JSON list of C-alpha atoms in Angstrom, two decimals:
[
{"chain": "E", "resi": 70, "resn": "UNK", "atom": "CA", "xyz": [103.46, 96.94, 101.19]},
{"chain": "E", "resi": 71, "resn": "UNK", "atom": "CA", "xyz": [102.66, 98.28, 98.13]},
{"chain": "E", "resi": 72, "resn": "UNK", "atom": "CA", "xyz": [100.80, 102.03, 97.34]},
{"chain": "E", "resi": 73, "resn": "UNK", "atom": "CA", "xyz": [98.20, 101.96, 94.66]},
{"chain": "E", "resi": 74, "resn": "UNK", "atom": "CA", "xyz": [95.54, 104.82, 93.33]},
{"chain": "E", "resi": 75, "resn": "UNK", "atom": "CA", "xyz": [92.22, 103.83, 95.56]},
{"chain": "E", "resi": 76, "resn": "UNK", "atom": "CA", "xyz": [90.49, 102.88, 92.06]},
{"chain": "E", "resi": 77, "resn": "UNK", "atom": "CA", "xyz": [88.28, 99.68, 91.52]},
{"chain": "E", "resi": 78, "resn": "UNK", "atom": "CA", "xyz": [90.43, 99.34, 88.52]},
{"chain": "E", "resi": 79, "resn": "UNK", "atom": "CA", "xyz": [93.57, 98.56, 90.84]},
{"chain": "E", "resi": 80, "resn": "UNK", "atom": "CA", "xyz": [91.88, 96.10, 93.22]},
{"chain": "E", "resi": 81, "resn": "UNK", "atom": "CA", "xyz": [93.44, 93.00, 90.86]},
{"chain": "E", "resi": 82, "resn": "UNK", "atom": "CA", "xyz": [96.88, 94.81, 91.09]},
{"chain": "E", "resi": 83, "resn": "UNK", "atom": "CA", "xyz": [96.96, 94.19, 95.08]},
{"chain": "E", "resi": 84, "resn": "UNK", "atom": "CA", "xyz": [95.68, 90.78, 94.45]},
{"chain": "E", "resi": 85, "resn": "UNK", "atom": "CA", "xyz": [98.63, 90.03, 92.23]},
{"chain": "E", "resi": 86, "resn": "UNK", "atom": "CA", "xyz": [100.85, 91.51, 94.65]},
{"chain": "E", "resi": 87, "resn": "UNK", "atom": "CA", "xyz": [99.46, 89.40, 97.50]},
{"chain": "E", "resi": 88, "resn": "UNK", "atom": "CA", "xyz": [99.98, 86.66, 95.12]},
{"chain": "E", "resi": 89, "resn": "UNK", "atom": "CA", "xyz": [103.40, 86.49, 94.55]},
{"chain": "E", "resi": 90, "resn": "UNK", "atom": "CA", "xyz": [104.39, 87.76, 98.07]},
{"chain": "E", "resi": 91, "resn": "UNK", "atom": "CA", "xyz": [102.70, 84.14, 99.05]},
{"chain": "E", "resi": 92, "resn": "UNK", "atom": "CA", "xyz": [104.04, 82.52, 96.85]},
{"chain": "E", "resi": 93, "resn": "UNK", "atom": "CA", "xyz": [107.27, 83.66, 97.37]},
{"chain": "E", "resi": 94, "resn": "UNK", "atom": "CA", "xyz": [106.51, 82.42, 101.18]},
{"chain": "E", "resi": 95, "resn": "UNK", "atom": "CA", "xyz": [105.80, 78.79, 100.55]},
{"chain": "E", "resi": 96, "resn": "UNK", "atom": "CA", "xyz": [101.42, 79.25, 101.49]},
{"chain": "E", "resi": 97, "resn": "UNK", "atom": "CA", "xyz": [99.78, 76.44, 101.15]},
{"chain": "E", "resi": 98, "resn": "UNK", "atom": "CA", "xyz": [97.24, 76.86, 98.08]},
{"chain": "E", "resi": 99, "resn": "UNK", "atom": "CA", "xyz": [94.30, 76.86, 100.49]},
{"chain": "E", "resi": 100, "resn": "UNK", "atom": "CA", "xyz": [95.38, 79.44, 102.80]},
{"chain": "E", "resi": 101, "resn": "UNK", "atom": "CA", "xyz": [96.35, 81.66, 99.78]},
{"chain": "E", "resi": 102, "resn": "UNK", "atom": "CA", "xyz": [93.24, 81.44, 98.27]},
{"chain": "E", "resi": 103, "resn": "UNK", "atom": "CA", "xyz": [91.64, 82.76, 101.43]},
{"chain": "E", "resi": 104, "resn": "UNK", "atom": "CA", "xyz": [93.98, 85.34, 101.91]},
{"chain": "E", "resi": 105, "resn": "UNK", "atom": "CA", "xyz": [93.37, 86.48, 98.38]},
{"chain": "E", "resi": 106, "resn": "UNK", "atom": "CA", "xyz": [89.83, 86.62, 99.31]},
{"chain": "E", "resi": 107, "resn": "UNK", "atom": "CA", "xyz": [90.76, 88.76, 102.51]},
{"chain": "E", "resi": 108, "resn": "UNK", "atom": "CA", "xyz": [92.75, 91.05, 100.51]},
{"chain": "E", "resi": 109, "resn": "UNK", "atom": "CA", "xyz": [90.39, 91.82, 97.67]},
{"chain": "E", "resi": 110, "resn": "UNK", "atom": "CA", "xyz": [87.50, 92.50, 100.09]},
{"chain": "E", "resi": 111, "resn": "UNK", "atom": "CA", "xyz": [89.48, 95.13, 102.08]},
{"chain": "E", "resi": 112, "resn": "UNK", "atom": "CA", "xyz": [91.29, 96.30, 98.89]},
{"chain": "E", "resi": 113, "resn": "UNK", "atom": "CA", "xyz": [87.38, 96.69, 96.87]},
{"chain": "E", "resi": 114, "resn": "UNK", "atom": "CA", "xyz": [86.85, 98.71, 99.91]},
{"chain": "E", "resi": 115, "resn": "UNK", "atom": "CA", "xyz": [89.52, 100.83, 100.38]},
{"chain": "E", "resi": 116, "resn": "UNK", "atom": "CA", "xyz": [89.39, 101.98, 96.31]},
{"chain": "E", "resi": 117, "resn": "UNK", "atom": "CA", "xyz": [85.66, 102.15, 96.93]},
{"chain": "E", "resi": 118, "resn": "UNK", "atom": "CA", "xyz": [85.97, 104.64, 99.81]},
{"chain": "E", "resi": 119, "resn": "UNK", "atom": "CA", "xyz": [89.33, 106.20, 99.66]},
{"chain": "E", "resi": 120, "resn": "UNK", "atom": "CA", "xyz": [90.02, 108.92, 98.01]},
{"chain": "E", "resi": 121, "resn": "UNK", "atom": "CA", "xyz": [93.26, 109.09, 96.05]},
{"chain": "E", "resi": 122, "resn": "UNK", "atom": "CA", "xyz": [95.43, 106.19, 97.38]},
{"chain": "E", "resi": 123, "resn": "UNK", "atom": "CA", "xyz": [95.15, 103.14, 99.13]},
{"chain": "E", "resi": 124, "resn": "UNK", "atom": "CA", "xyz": [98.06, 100.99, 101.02]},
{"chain": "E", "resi": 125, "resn": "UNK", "atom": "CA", "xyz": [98.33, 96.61, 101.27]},
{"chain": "E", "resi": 126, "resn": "UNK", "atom": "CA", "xyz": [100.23, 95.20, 103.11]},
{"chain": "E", "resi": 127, "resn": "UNK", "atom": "CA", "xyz": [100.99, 91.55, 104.25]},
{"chain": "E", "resi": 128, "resn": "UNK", "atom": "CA", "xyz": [103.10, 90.65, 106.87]},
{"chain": "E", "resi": 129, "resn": "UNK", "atom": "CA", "xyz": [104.42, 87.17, 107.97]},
{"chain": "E", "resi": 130, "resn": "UNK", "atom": "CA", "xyz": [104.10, 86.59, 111.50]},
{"chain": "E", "resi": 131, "resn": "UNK", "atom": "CA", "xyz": [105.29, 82.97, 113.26]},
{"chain": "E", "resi": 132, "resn": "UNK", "atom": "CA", "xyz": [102.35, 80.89, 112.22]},
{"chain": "E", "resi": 133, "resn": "UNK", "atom": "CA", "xyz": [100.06, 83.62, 110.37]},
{"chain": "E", "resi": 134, "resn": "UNK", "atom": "CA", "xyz": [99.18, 86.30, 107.73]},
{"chain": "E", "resi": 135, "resn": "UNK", "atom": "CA", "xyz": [98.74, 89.89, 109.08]},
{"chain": "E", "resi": 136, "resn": "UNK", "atom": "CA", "xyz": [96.64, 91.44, 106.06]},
{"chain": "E", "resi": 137, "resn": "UNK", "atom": "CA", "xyz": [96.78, 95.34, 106.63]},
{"chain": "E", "resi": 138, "resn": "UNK", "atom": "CA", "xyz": [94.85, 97.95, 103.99]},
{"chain": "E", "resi": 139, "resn": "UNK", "atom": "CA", "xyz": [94.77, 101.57, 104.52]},
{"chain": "E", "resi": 140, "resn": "UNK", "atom": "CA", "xyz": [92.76, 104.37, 102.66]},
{"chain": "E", "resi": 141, "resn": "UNK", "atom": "CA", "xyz": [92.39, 107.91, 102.57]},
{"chain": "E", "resi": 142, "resn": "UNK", "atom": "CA", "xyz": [88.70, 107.86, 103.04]},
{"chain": "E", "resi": 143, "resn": "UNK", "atom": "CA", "xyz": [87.02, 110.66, 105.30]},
{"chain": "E", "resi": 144, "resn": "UNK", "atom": "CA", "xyz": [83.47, 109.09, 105.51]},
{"chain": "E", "resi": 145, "resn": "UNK", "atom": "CA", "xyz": [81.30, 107.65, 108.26]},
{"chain": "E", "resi": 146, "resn": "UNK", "atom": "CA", "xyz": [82.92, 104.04, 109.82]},
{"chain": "E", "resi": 147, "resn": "UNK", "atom": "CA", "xyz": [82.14, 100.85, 107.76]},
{"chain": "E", "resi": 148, "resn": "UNK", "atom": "CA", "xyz": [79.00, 99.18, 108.00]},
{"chain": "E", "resi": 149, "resn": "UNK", "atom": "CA", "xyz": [78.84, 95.15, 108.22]},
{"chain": "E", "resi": 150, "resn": "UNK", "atom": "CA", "xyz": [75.34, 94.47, 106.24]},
{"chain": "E", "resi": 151, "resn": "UNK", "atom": "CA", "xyz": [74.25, 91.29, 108.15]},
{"chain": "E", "resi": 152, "resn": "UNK", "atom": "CA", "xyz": [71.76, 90.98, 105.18]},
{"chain": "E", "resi": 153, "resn": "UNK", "atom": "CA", "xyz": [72.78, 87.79, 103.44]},
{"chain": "E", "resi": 154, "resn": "UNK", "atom": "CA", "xyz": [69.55, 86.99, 102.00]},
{"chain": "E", "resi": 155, "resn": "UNK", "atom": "CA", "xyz": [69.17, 90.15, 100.14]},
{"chain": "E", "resi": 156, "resn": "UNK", "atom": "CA", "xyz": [69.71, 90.84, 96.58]},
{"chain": "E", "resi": 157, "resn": "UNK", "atom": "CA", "xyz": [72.52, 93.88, 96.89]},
{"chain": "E", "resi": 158, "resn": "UNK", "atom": "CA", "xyz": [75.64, 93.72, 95.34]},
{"chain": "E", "resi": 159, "resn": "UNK", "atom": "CA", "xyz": [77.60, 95.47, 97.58]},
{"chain": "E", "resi": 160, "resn": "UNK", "atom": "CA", "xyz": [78.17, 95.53, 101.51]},
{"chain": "E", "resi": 161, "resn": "UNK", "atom": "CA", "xyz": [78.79, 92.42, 102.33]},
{"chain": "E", "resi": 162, "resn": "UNK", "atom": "CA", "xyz": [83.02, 92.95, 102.46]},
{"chain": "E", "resi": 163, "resn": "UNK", "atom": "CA", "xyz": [83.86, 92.98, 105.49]},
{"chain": "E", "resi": 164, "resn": "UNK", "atom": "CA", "xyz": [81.60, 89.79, 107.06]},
{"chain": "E", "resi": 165, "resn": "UNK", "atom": "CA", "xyz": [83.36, 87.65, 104.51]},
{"chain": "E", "resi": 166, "resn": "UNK", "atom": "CA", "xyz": [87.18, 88.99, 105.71]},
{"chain": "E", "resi": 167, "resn": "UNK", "atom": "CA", "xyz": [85.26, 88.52, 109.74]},
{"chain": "E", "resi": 168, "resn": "UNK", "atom": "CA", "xyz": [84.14, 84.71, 108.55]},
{"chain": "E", "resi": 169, "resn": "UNK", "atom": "CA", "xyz": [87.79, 83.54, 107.11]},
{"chain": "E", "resi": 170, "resn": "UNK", "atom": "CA", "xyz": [90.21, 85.66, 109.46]},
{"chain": "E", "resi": 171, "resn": "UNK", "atom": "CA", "xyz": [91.02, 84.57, 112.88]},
{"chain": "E", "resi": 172, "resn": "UNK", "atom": "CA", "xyz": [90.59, 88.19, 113.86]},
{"chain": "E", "resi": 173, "resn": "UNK", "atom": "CA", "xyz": [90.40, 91.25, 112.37]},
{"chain": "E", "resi": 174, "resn": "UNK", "atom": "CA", "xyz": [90.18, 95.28, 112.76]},
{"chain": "E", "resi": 175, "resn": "UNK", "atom": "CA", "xyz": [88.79, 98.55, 111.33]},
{"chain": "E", "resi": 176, "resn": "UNK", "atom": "CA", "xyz": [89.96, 101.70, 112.90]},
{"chain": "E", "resi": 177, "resn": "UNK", "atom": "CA", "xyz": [89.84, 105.34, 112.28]},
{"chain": "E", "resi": 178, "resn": "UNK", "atom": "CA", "xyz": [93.44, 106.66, 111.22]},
{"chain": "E", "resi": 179, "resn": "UNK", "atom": "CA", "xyz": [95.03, 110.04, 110.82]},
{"chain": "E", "resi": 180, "resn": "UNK", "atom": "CA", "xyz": [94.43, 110.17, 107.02]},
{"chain": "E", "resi": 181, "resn": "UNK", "atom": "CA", "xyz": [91.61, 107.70, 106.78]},
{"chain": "E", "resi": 182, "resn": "UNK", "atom": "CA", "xyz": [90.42, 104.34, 107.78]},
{"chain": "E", "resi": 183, "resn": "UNK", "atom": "CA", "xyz": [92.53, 101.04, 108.61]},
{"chain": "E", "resi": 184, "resn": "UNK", "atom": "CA", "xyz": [91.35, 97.93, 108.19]},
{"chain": "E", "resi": 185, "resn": "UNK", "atom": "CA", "xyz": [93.81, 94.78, 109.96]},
{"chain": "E", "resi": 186, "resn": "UNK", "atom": "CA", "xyz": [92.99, 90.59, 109.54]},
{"chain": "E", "resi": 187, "resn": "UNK", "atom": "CA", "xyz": [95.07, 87.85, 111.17]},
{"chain": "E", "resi": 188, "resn": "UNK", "atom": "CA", "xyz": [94.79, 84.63, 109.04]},
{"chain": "E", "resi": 189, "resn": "UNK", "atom": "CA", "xyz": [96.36, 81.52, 111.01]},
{"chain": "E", "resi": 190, "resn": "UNK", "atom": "CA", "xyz": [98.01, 79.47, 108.45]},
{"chain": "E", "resi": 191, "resn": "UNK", "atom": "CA", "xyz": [97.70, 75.78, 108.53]},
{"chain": "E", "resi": 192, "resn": "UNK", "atom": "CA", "xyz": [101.39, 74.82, 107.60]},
{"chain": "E", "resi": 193, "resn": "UNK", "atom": "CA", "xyz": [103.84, 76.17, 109.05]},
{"chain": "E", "resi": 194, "resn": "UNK", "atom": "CA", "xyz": [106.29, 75.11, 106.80]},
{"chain": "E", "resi": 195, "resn": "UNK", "atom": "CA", "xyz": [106.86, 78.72, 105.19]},
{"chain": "E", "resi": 196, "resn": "UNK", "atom": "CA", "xyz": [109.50, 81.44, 104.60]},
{"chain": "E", "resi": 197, "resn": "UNK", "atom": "CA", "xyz": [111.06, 83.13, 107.32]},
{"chain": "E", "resi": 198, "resn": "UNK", "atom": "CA", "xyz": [108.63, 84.73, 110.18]},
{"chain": "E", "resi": 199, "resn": "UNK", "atom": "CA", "xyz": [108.61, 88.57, 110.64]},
{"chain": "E", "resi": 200, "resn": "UNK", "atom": "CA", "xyz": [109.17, 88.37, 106.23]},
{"chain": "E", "resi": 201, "resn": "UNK", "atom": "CA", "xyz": [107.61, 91.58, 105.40]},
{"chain": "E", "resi": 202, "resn": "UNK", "atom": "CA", "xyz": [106.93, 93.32, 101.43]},
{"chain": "E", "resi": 203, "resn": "UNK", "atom": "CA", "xyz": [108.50, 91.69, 98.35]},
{"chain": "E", "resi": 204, "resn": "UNK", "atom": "CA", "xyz": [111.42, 90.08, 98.51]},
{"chain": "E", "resi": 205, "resn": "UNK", "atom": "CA", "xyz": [115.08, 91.93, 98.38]},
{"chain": "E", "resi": 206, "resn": "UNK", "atom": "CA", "xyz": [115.89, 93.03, 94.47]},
{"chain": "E", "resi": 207, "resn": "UNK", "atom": "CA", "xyz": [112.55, 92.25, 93.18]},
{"chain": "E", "resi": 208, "resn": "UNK", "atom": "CA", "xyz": [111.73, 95.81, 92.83]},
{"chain": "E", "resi": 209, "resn": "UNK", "atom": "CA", "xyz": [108.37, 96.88, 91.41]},
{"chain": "E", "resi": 210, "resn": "UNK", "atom": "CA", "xyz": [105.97, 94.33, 90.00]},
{"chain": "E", "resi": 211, "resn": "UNK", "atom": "CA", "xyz": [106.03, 94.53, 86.19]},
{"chain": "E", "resi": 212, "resn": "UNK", "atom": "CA", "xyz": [102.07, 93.92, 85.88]},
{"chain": "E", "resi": 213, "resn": "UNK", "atom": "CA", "xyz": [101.50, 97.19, 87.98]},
{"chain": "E", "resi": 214, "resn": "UNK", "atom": "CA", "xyz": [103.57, 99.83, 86.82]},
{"chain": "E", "resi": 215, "resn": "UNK", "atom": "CA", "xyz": [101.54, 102.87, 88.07]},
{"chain": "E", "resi": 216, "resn": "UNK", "atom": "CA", "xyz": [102.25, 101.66, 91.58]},
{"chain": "E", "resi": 217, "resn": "UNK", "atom": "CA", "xyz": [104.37, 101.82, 94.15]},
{"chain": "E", "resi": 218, "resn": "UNK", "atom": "CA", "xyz": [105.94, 98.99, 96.20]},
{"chain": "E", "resi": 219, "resn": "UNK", "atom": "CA", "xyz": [107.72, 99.53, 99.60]},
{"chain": "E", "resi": 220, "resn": "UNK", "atom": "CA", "xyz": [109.39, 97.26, 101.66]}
]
């Protein structure tokens, strides 16, 4: 998991983070690239609508990706557009995370709104299952100083 300011700005930072974590767990290129997608949807929201921090998270489960992003937002529940053949260049988040995950969740939380995607993974020839943050001794990510990692 890894704490960043809920800034557009940051969005690439949880990206990169996402990145190596799947990396580090042996994802096929495919599936990473549509996890990637996953997380910079919910993380473009979360800096969009939060208002000072925003959490991401990816888990490793036996044969999938949990993808979990948390804000501090206190507005009205997200909106999915359904208006693919306008011209807007915004809303259209969280219909692309409900078109590539195998499920996925937005719920009101205690300090804001939390947003959960399952991604089934086609190999499972990956790291460990349950694997959860950045590997042991890894610390904080060098390209994102400003934030926070937990594991």
């Amino acid at each position: 998991m890894i704490a960043l300011p809920a800034e557009d700005r940051w969005v690439c930072a949880a990206r990169h983070f996402a990145t190596a974590l799947l990396m580090h767990w042996g994802v096929c290129e495919d599936d990473r690239d549509s996890i990637l997608l996953i997380v910079g949807e919910l993380a473009a929201n979360a800096a969009r609508h939060g208002r000072a921090d925003m959490t991401v998270g990816l888990t490793l489960e036996e044969r999938s990706v949990r993808i979990d992003v948390a804000d501090g937002g206190a507005g009205p529940a997200p909106v999915r557009s359904r208006r693919f053949g306008t011209c807007e260049e915004h809303g259209r988040g969280l219909d692309i995370v409900e078109c590539l995950a195998q499920w996925s969740e937005t719920r009101r939380g205690r300090d804001g709104w939390q947003t959960r995607a399952g991604f089934p993974l086609a190999s499972t020839d990956v790291a460990m299952p349950g694997r959860t943050g950045m590997p042991r001794g890894t610390g904080e990510s060098e390209s994102v100083p400003a934030a926070h990692a937990v594991s």
